[in-house]
Short mmCIF file of C-alpha atoms and ligand atoms in Angstrom, two decimals:
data_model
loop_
_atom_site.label_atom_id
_atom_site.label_comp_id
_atom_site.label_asym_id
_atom_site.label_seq_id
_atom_site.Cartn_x
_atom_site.Cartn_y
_atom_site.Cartn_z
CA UNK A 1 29.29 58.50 44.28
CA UNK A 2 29.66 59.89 41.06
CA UNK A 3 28.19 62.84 39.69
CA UNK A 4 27.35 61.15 36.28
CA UNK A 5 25.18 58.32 38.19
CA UNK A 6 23.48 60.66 39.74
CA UNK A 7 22.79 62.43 36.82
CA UNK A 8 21.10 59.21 35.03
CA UNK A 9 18.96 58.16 38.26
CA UNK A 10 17.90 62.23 38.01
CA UNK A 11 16.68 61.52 33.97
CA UNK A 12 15.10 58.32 35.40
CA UNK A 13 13.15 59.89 37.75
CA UNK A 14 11.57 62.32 35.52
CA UNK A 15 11.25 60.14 32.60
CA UNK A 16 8.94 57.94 34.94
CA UNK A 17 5.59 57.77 34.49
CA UNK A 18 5.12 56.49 38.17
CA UNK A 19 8.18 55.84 40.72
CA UNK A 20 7.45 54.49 43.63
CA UNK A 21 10.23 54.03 46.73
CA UNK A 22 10.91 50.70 48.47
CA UNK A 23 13.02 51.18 51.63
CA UNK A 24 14.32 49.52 54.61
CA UNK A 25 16.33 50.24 58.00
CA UNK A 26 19.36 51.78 55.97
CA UNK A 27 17.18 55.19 55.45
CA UNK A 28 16.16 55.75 58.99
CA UNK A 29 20.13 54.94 60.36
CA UNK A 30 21.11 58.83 59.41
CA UNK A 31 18.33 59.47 61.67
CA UNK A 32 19.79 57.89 64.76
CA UNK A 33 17.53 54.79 64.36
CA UNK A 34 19.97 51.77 64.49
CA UNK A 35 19.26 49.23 61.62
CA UNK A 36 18.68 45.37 62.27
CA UNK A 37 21.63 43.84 60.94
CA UNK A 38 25.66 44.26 61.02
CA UNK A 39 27.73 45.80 63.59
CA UNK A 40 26.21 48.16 66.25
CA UNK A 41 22.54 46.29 65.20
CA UNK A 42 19.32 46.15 67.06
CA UNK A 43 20.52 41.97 66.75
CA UNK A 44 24.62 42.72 67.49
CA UNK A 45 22.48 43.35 71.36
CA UNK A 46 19.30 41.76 71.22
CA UNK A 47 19.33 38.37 68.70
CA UNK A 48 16.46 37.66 67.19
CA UNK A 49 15.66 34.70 67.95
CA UNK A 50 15.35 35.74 71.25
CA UNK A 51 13.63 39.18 70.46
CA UNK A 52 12.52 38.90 67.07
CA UNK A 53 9.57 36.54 67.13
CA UNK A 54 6.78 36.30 70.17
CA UNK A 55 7.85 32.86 71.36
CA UNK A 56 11.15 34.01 71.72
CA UNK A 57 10.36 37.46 73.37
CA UNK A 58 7.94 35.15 75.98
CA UNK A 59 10.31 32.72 76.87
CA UNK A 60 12.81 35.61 77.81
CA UNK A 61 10.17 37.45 79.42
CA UNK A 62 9.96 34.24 81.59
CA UNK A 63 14.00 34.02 82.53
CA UNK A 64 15.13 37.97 82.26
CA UNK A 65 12.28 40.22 82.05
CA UNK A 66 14.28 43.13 82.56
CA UNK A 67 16.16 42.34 79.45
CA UNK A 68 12.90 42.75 77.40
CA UNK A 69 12.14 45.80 79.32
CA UNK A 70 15.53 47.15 78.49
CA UNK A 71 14.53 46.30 74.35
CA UNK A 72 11.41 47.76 74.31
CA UNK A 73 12.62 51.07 76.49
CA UNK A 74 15.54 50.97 73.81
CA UNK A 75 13.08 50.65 70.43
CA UNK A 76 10.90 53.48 71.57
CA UNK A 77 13.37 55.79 72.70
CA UNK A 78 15.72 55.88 69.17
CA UNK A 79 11.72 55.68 67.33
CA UNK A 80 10.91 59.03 69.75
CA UNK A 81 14.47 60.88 69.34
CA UNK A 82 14.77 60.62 65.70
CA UNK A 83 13.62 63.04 62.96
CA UNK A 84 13.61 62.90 59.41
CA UNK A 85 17.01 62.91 57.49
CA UNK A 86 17.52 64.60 53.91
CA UNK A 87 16.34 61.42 52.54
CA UNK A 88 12.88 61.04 54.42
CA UNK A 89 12.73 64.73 52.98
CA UNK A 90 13.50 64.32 49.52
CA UNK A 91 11.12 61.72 48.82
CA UNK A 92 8.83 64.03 50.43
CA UNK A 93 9.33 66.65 48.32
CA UNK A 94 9.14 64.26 45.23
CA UNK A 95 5.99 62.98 46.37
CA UNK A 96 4.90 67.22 46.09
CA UNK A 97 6.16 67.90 42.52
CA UNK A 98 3.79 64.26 41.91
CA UNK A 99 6.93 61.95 40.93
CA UNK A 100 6.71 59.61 43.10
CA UNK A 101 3.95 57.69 43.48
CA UNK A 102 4.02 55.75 46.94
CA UNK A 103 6.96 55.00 49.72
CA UNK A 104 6.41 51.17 50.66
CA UNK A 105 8.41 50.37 53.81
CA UNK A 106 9.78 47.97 56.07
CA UNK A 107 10.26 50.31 58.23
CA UNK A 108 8.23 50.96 61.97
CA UNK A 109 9.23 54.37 62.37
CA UNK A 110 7.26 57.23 61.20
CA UNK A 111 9.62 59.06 59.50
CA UNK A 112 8.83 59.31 56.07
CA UNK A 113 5.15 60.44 57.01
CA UNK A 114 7.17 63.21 59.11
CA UNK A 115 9.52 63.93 56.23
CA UNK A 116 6.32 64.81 54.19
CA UNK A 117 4.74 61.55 52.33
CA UNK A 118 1.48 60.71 52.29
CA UNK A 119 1.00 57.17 50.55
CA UNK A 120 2.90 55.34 52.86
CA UNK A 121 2.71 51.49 52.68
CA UNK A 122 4.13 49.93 55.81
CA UNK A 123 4.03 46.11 55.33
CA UNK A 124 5.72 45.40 58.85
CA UNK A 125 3.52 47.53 60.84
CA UNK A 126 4.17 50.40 62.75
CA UNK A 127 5.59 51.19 66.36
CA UNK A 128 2.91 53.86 67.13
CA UNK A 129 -0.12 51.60 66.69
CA UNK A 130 -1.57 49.14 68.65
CA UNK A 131 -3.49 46.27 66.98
CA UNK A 132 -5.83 44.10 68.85
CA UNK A 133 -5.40 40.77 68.49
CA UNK A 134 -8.84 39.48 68.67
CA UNK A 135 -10.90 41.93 66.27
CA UNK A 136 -7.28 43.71 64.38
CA UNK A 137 -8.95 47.19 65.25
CA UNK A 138 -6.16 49.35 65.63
CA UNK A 139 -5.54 52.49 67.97
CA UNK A 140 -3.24 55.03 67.16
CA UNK A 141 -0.72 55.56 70.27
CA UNK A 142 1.47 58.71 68.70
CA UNK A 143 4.22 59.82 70.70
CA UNK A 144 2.93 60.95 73.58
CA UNK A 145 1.57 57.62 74.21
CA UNK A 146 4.67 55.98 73.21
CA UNK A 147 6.13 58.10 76.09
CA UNK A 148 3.64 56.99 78.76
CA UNK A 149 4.64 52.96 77.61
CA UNK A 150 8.36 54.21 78.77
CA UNK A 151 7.23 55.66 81.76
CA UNK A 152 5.43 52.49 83.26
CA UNK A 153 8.53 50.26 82.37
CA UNK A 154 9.58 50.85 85.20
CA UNK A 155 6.48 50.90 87.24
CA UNK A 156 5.28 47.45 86.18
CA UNK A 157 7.86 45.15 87.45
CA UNK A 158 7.96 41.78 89.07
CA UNK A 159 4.39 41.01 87.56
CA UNK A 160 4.16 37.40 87.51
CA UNK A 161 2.17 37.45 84.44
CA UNK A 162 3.30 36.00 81.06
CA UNK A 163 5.02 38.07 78.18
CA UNK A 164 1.48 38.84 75.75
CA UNK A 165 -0.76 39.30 78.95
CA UNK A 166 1.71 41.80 80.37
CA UNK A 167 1.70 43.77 77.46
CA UNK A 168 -2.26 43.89 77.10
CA UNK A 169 -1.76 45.81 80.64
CA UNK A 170 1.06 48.14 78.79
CA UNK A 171 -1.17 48.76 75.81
CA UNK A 172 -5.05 48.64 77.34
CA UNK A 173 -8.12 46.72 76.25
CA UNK A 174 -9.69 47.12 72.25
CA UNK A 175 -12.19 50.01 72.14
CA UNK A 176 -14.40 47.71 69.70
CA UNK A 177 -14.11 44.09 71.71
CA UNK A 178 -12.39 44.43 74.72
CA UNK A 179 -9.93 42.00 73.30
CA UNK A 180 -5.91 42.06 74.05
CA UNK A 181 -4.10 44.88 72.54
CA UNK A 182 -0.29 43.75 71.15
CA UNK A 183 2.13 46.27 68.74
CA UNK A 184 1.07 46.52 65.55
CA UNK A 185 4.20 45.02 64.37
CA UNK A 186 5.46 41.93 62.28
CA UNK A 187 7.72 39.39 64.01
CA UNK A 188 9.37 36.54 62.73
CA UNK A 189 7.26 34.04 61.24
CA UNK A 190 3.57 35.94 61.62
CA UNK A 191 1.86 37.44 58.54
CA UNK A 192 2.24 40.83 56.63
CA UNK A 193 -1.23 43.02 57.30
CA UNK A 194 -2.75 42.01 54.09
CA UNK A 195 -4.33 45.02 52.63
CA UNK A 196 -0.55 47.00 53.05
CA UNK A 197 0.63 43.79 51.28
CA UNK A 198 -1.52 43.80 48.61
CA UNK A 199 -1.19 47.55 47.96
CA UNK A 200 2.45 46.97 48.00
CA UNK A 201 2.41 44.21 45.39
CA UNK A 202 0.20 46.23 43.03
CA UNK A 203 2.56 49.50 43.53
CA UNK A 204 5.74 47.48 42.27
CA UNK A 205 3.56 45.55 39.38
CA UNK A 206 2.32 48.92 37.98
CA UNK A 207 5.60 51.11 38.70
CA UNK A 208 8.45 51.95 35.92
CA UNK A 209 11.19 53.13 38.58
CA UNK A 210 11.38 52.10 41.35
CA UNK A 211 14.26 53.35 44.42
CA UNK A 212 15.39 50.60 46.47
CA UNK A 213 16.37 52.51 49.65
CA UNK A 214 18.46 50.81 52.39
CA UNK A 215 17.53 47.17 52.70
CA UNK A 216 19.21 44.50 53.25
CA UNK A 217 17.09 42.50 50.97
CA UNK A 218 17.26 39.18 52.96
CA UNK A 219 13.35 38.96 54.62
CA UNK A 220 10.72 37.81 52.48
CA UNK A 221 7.85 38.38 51.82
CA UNK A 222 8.91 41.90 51.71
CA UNK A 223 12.42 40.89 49.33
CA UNK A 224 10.01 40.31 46.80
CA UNK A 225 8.81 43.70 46.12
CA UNK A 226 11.47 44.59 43.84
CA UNK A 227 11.97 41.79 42.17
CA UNK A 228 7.49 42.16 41.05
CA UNK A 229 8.80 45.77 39.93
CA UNK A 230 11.50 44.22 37.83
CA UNK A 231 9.78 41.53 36.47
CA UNK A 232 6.80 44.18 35.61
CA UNK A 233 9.30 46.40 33.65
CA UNK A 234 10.45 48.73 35.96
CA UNK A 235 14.00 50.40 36.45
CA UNK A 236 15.75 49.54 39.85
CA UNK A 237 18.18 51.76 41.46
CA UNK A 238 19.38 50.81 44.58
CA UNK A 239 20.56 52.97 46.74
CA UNK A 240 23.11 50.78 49.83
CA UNK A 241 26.46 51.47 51.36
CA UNK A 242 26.99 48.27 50.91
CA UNK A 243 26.02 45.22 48.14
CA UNK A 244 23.17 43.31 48.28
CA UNK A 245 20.92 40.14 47.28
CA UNK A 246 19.21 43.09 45.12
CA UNK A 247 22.20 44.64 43.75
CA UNK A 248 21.98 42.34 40.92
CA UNK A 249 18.78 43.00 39.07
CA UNK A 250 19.84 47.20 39.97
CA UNK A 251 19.91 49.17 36.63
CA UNK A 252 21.76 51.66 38.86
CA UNK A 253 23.52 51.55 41.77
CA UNK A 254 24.96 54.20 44.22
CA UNK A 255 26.91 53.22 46.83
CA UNK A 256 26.60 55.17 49.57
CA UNK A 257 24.78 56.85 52.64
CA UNK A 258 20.83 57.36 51.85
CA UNK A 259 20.28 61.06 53.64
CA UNK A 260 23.50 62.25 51.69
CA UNK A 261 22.82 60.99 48.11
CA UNK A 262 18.99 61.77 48.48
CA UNK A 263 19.62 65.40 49.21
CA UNK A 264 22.38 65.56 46.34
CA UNK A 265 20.24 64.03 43.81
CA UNK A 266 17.11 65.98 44.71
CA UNK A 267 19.19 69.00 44.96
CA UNK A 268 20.48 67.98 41.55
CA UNK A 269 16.99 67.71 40.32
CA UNK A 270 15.83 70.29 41.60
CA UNK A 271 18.90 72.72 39.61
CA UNK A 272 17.94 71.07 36.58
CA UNK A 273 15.41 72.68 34.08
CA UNK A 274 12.48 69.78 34.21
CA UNK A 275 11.38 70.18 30.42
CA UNK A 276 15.12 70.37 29.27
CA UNK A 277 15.79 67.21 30.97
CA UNK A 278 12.72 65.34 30.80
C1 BJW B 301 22.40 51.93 54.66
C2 BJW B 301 22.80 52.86 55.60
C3 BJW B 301 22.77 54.18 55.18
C4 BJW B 301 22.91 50.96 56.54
N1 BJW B 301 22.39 54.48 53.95
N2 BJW B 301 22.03 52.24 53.43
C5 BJW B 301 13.97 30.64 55.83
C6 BJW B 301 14.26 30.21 57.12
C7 BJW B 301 13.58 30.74 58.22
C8 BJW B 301 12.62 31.67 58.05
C9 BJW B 301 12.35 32.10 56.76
C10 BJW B 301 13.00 31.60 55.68
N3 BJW B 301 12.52 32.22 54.55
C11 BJW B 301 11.61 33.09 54.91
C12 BJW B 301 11.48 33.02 56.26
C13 BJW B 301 10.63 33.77 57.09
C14 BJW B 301 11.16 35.12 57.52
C15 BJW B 301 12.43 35.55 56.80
O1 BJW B 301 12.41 36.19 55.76
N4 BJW B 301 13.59 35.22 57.37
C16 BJW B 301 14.88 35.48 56.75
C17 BJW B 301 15.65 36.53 57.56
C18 BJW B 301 15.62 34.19 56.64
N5 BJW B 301 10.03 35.98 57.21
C19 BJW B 301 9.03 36.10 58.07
O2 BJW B 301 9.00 35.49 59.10
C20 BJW B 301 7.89 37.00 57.64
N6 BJW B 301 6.67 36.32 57.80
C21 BJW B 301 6.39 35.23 57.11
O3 BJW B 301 7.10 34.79 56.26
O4 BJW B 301 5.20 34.68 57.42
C22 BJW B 301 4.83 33.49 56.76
C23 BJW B 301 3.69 32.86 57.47
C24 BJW B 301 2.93 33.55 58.35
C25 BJW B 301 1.86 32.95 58.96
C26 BJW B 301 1.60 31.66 58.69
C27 BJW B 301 2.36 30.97 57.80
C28 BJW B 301 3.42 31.57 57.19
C29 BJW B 301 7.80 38.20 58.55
C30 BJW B 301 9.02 39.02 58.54
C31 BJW B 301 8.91 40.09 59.61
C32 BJW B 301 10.20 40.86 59.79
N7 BJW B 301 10.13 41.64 60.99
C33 BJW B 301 11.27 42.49 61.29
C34 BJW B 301 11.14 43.06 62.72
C35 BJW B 301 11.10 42.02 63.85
C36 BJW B 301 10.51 42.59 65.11
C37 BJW B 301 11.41 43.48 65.93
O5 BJW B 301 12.09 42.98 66.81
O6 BJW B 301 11.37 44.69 65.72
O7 BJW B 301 11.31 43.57 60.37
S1 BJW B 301 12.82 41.68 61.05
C38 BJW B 301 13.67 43.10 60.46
O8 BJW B 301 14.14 42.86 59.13
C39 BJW B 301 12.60 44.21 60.37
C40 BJW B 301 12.89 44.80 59.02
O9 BJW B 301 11.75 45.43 58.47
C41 BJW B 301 13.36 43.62 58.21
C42 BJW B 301 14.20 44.01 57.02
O10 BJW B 301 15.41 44.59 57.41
P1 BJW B 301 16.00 45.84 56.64
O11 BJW B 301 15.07 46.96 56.70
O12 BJW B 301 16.43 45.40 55.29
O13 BJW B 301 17.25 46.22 57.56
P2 BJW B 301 18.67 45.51 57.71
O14 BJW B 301 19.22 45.89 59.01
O15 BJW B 301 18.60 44.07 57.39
O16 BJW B 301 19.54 46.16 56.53
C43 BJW B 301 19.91 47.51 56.52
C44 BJW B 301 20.48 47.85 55.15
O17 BJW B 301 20.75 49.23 55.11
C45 BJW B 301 21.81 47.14 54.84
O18 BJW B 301 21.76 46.66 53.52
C46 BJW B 301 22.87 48.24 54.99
O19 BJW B 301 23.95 48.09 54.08
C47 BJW B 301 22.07 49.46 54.64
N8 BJW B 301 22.50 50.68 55.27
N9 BJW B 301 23.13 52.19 56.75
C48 BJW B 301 22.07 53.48 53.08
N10 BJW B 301 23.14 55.19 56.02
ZN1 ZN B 302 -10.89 44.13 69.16
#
């Protein structure tokens, strides 16, 4: 990463008017939390079409539940060890000097609300919360009772029960209906929450920067956010180790890990005199 690039996404930043992040797995791996796809990904062990949809994950509840005990022990346990990494932070600390604007995220960890942001759009859902799938009331589970769920993994075996049923008994009944609690999450093929979607969209139609932060860039309806933000005017800078779909409408692009080149270019703008620059 050169200094230089750094230097321009730095004049971006406080040129904008309102920058707004967009990030995916990529930001969170620094953190411990393994991303989706490539080697040493949540699908290298678990595919997804056997653990990435509900049909899938019921059908192998049927032949190996173990196997679907051992993914959910495994998702909650890297989503309870990690903390935030100097990228989670900087965007943070951007969000406190009022540059940016909003953090919409793929991601079902809570780590940017732990590395300080507030406006946090989560358009897959998030691992803490439970949403019930009769009413959509949701209940907030935190860690503690993400840690009970990993404690009776082991207690509820052999149940002859099938995959959604079992995990109403994981997650309780809905305070509001008595309905079936699931995870407030989005599989394969099921809808985004709508109001985080339509928050989302309006964010990247009414931003003029906007940081593309680790994502692959390959699920939709989520790839679409920055191409709204382009077509709305907005600079892109994507921040990948590697190339992706997005690369191509990036005005900038810096190749490398998120938590380093977050904390250099916040530490960057942070040296800088604001009005000098600005
Ligand atoms: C670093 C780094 C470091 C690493 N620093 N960078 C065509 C065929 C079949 C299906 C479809 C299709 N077109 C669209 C679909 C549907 C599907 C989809 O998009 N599929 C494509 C994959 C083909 N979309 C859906 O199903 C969505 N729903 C939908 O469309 O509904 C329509 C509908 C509904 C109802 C009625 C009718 C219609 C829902 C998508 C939900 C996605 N859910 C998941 C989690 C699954 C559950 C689970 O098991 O947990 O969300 S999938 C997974 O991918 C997760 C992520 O949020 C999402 C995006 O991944 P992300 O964040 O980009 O991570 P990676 O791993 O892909 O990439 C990491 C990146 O970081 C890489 O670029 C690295 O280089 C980089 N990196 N280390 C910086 N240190
Ligand atoms: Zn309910």
């Amino acid at each position: 990463m050169e200094e230089k690039d750094l230097e321009q996404v730095v004049r971006g930043l406080l040129r904008a008017k309102k920058a707004v992040a967009f990030t995916g797995a990529g930001i969170s791996a620094e953190s411990g939390i393994p991303t989706f796809r490539g080697e040493g990904g949540v699908w290298d062990k678990y595919p997804p079409s056997r653990f990435g949809n509900l049909l899938g994950l019921s059908w192998e509840w049927l032949v190996n539940p173990g196997r679907v005990k051992d993914f959910i022990k495994d998702v909650l346990e890297a989503f309870l060890q990690a903390q935030p990494n100097p990228a989670h932070l900087a965007l943070g600390r951007l969000e406190a000097l009022r540059i940016l604007k909003s953090v919409i995220t793929q991601n079902i960890d809570n780590l940017h609300e732990k590395g300080g942001c507030h406006k946090v759009i989560k358009i897959h859902g998030s691992l803490d919360r439970a949403r019930c799938s009769r009413c959509g009331a949701l209940r907030l589970m935190g860690d503690q009772g993400l840690r009970e769920i990993v404690q009776s993994l082991g207690i509820r075996k052999g149940r002859r029960v099938g995959f959604l049923k079992w995990l109403g008994y994981l997650l309780g009944e809905c305070e509001s209906c008595g309905g079936r609690m699931r995870p407030d999450i989005v599989f394969f093929y099921e809808a985004l929450p709508m109001d985080a979607w339509s928050q989302a969209m309006a964010e990247a139609q009414s931003c003029d920067l906007m940081l593309v932060i680790g994502t692959s860039g390959i699920v939709y309806p989520a790839a679409q956010i920055p191409f709204l933000a382009k077509r709305a005017g907005a600079e892109i800078v994507e921040i990948n180790q590697e190339v992706s779909p997005l690369s191509r409408i990036a005005t900038y692009r810096i190749e490398g890990p998120a938590g380093e080149t977050m904390g250099k270019l916040f530490s960057l703008l942070e040296s800088k005199n604001f009005r000098e620059w600005g």
